[in-house]
mmCIF file of C-alpha atoms and ligand atoms in Angstrom:
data_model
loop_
_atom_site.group_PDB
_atom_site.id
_atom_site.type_symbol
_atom_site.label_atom_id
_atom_site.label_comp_id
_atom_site.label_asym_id
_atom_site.label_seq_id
_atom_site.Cartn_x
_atom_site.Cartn_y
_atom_site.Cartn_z
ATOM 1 C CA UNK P 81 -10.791 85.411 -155.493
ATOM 2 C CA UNK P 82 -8.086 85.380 -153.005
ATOM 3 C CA UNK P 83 -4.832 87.499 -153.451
ATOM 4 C CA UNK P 84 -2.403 84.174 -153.392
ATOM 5 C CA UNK P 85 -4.288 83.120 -156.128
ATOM 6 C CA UNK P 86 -4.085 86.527 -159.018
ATOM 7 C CA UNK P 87 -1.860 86.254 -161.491
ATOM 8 C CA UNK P 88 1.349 88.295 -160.487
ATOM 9 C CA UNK P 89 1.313 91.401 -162.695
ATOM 10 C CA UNK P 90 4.258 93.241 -164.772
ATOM 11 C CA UNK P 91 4.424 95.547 -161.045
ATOM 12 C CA UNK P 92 4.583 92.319 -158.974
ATOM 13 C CA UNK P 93 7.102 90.653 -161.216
ATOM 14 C CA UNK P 94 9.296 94.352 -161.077
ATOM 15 C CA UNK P 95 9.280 94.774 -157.332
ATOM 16 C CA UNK P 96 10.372 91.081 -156.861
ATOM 17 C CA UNK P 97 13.422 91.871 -159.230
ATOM 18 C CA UNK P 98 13.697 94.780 -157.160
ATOM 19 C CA UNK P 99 14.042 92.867 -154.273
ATOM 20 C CA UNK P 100 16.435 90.285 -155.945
ATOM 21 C CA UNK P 101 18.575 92.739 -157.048
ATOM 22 C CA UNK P 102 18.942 94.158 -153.696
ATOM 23 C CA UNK P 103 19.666 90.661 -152.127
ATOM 24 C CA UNK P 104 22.246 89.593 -154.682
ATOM 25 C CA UNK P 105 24.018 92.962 -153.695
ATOM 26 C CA UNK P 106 23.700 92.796 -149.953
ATOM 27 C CA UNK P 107 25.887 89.710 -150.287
ATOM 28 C CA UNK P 108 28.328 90.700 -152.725
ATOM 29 C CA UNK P 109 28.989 93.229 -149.888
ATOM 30 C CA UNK P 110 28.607 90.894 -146.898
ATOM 31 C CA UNK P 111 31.256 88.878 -148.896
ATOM 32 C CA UNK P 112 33.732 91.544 -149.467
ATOM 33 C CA UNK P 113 33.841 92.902 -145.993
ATOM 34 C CA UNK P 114 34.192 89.072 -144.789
ATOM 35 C CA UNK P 115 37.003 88.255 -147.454
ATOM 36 C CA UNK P 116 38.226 91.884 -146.221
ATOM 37 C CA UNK P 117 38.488 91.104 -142.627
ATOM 38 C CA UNK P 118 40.067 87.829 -143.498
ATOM 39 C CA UNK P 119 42.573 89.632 -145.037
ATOM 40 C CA UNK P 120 43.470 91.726 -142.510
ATOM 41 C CA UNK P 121 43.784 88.650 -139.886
ATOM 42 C CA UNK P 122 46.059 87.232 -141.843
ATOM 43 C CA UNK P 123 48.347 89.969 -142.402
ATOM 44 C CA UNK P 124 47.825 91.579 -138.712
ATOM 45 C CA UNK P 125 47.630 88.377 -136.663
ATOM 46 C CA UNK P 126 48.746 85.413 -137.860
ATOM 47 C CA UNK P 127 52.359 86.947 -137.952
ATOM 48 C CA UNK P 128 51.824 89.241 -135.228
ATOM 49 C CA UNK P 129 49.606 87.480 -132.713
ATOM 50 C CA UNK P 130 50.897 87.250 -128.830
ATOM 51 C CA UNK P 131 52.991 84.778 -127.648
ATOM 52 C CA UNK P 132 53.170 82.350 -125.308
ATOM 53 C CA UNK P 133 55.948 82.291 -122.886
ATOM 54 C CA UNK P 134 57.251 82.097 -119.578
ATOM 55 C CA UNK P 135 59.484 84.450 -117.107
ATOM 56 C CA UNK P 136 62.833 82.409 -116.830
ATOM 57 C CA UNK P 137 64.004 84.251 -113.366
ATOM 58 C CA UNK P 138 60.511 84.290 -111.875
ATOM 59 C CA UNK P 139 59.436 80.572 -112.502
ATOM 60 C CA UNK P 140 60.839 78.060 -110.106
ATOM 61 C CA UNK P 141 60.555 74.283 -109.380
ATOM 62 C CA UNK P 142 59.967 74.924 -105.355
ATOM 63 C CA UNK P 143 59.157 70.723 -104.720
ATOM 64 C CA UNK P 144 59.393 67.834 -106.261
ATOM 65 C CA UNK P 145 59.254 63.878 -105.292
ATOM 66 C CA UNK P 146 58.357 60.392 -105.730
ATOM 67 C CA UNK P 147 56.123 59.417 -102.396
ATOM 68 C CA UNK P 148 56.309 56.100 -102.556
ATOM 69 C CA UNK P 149 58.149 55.534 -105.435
ATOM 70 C CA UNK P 150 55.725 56.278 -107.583
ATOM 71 C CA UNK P 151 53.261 59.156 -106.870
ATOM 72 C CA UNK P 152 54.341 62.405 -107.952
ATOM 73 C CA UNK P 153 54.041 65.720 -105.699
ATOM 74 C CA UNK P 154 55.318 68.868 -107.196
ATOM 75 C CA UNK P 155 54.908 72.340 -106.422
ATOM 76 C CA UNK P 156 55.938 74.984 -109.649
ATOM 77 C CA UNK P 157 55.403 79.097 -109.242
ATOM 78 C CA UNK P 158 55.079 79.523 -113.026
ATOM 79 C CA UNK P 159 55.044 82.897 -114.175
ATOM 80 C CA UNK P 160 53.724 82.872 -117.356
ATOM 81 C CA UNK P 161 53.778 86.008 -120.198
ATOM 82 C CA UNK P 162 51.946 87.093 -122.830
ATOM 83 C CA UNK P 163 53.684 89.289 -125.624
ATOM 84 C CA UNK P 164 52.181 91.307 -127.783
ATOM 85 C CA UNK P 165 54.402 92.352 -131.020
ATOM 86 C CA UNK P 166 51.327 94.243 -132.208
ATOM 87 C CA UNK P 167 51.768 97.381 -132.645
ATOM 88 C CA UNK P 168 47.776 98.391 -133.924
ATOM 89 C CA UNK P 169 45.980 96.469 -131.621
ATOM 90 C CA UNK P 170 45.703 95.686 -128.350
ATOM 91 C CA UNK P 171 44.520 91.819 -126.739
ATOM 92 C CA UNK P 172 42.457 90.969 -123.947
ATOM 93 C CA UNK P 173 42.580 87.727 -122.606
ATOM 94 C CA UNK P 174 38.949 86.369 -122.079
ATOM 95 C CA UNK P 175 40.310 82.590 -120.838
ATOM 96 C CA UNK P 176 43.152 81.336 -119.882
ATOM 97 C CA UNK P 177 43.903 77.007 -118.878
ATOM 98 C CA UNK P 178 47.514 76.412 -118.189
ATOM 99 C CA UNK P 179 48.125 72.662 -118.100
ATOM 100 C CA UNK P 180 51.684 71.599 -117.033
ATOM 101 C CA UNK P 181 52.821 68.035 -117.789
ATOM 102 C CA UNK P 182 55.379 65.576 -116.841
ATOM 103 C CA UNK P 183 55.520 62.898 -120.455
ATOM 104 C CA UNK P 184 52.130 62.169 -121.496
ATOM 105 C CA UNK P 185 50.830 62.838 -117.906
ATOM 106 C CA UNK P 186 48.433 65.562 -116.878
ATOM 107 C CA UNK P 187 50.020 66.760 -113.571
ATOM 108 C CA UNK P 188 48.029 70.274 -112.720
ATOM 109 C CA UNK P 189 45.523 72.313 -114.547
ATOM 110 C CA UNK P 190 44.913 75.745 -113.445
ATOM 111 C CA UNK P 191 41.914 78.275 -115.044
ATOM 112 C CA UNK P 192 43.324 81.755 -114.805
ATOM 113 C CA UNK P 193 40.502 84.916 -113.861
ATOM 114 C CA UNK P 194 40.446 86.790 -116.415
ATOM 115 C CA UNK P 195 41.518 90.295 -116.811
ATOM 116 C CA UNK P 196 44.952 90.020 -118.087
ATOM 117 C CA UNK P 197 45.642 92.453 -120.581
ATOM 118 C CA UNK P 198 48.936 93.056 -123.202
ATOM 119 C CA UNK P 199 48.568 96.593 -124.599
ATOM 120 C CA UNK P 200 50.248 97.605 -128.016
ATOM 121 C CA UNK P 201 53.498 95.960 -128.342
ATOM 122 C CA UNK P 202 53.601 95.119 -124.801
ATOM 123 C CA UNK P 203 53.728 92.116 -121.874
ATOM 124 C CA UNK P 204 50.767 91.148 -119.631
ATOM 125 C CA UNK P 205 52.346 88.558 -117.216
ATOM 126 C CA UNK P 206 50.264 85.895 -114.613
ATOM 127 C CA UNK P 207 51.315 83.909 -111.749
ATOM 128 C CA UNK P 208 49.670 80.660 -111.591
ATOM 129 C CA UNK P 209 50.788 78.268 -108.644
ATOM 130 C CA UNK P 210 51.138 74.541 -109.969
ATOM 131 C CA UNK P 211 50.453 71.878 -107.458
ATOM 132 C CA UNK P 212 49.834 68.524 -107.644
ATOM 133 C CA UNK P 213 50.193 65.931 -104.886
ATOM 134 C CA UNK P 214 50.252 61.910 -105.278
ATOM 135 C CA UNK P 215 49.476 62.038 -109.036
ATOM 136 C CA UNK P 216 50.074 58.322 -110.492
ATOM 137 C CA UNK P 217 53.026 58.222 -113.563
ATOM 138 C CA UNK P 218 53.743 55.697 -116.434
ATOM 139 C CA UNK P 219 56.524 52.937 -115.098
ATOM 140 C CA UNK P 220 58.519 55.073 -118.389
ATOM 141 C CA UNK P 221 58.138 57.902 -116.883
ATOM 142 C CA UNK P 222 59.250 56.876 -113.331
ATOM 143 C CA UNK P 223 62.270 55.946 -114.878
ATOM 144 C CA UNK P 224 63.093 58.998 -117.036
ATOM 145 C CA UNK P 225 62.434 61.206 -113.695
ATOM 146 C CA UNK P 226 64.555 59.710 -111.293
ATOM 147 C CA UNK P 227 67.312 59.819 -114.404
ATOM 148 C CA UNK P 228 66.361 62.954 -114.881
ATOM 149 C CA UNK P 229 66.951 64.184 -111.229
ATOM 150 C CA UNK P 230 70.281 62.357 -111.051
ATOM 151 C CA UNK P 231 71.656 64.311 -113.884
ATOM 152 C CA UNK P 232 69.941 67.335 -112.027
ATOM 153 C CA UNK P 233 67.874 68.150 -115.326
ATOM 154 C CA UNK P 234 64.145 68.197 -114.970
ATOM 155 C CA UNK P 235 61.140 68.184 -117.943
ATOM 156 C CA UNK P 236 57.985 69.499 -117.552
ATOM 157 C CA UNK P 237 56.258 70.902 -120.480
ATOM 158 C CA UNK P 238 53.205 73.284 -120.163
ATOM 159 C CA UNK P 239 50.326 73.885 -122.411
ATOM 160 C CA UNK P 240 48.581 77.357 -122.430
ATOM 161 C CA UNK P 241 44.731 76.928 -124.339
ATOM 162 C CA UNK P 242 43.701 81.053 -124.341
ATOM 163 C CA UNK P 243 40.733 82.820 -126.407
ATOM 164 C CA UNK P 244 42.436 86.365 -127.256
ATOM 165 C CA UNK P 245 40.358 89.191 -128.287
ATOM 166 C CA UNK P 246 42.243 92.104 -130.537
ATOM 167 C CA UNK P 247 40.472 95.024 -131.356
ATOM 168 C CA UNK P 248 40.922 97.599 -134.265
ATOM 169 C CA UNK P 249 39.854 100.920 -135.402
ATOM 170 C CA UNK P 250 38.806 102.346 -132.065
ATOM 171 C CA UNK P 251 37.341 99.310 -130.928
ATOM 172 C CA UNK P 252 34.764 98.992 -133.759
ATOM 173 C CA UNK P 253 36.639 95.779 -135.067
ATOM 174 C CA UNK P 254 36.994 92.937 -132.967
ATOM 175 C CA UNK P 255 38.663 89.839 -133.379
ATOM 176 C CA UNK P 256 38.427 86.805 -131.252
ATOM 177 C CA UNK P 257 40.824 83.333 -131.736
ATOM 178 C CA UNK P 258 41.958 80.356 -129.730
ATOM 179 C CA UNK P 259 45.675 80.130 -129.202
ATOM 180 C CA UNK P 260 47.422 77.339 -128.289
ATOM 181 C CA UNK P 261 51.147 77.827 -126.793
ATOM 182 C CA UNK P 262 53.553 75.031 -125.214
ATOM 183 C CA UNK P 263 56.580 75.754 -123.910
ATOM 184 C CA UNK P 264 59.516 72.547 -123.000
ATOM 185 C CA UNK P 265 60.631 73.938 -119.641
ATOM 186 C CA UNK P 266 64.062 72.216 -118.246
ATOM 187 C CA UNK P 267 64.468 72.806 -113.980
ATOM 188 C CA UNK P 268 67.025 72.255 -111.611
ATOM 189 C CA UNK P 269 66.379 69.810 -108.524
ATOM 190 C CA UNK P 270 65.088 71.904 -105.470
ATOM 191 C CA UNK P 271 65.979 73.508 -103.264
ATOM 192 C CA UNK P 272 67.363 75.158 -106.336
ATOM 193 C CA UNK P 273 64.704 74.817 -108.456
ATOM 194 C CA UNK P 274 65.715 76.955 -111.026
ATOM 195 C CA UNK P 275 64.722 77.194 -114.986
ATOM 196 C CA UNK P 276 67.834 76.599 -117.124
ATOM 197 C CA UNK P 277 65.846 76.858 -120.644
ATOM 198 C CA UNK P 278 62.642 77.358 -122.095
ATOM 199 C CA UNK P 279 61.500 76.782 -125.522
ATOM 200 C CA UNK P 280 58.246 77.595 -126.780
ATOM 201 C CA UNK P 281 55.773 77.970 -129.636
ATOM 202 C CA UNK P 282 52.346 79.484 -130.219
ATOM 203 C CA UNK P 283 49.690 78.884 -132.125
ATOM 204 C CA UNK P 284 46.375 80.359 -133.756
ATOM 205 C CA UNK P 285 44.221 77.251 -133.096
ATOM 206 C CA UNK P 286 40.624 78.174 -134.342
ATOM 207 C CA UNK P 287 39.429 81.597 -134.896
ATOM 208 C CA UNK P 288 36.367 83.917 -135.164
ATOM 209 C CA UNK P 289 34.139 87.388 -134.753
HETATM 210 C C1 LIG O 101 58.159 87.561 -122.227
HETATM 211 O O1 LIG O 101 58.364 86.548 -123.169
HETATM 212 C C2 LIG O 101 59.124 86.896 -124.307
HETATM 213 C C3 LIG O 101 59.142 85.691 -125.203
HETATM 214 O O2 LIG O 101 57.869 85.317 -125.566
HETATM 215 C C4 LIG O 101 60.480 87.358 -123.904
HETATM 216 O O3 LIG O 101 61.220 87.739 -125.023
HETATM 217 C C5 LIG O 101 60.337 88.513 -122.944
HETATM 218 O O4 LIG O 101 61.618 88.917 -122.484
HETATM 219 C C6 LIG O 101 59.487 88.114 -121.766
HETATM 220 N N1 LIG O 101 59.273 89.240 -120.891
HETATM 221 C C7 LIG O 101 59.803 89.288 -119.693
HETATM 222 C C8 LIG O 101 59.433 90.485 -118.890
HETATM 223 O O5 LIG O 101 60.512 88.392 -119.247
HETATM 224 C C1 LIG O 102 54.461 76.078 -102.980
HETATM 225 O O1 LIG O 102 55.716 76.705 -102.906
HETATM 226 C C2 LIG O 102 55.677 78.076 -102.527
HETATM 227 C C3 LIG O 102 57.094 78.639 -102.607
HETATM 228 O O2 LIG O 102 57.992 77.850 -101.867
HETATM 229 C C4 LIG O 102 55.075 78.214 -101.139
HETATM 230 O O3 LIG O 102 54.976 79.566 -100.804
HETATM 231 C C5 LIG O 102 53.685 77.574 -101.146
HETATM 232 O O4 LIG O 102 53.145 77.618 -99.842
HETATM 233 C C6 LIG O 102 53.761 76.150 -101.629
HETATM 234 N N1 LIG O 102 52.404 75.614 -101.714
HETATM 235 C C7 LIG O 102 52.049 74.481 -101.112
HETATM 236 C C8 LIG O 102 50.614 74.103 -101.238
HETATM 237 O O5 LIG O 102 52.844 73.777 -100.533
#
């Protein structure tokens, strides 16, 4: 007689209870640290997560115009900034895309190295050079630029996609998310080419361990 075969016996059926027991509780605990850390993301981070923005007196418009009426070449230093009203954690930065655009058009993507930093309640700022040459617009959006640069008031908006990483308790804890942020940016013409207002917003886009 093979063993798969014998009846299980008052032992066998104890250990597997045993072992059932042990499972059911494993979970309960898996559950309560996740629901735990859960917790603590939304009370830490979703208030208190870094923000988007962009350094008005650093960021300049240094070229802009329509080559043949229609194709776009445009030159932006954008100095973008990353608080962090945290005061318990610190973020890294793992990956940063900045994506600046003029309507619905994509004018200039740019993948930042990473290695920026914000430490507790502090700024980690990047310099990313936009640049775009001949880049095809909407007939709309021919129109609304050359009204735009008559009235000397120019709209670009840029999108920021990062993956933050915050850690807690000495580093044992560590939480990673996607943020989103998008900031309206309004310039004057060059040679000027100065930013009159900013307004943005951030977002926690999709997060986990
Ligand atoms: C960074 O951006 C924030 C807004 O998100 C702003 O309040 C702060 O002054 C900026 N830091 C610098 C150095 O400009
Ligand atoms: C963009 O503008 C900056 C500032 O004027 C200049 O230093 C840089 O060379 C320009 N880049 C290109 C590709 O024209």
């Amino acid at each position: 007689m093979s063993l798969e075969e014998e009846e299980p016996s008052q032992l066998d059926l104890l250990k597997r209870h045993k072992v059932y027991s042990c499972t059911v509780f494993t979970a309960v605990i898996l559950m309560t640290l996740a629901a735990f850390s859960l917790l603590i993301f939304y009370l830490v981070l979703s208030h208190w997560g870094p923000r988007f923005g962009v350094i008005s007196t650093l960021t300049k418009l240094n070229k802009l115009n329509l080559e043949k009426g229609n194709l776009l070449n445009v030159n932006i230093t954008l100095v973008t900034n990353f608080t962090n009203p945290n005061k318990k954690a610190a973020v890294d930065f793992k990956h940063i895309v900045v994506e600046l655009y003029f309507g619905q058009t994509i004018v200039a993507t740019k993948n930042v190295e990473p290695g920026l930093s914000a430490a507790k309640g502090g700024t980690g700022s990047v310099e990313v050079d936009m640049l775009a040459s001949k880049v095809q617009l909407f007939e709309l959006e021919i129109q609304r630029l050359k009204n735009e640069m008559l009235k000397d008031k120019i709209l670009f908006e840029v999108k920021g996609r990062f993956l933050a990483q915050s850690k807690f308790w000495r580093h044992h804890l560590r939480y990673s998310y996607h943020m989103h942020g998008q900031c309206t940016l309004t310039f004057k013409k060059p040679p000027l080419g100065v930013l009159v207002s900013t307004k943005c917003k951030t977002k926690i886009f999709k997060s986990f361990f």
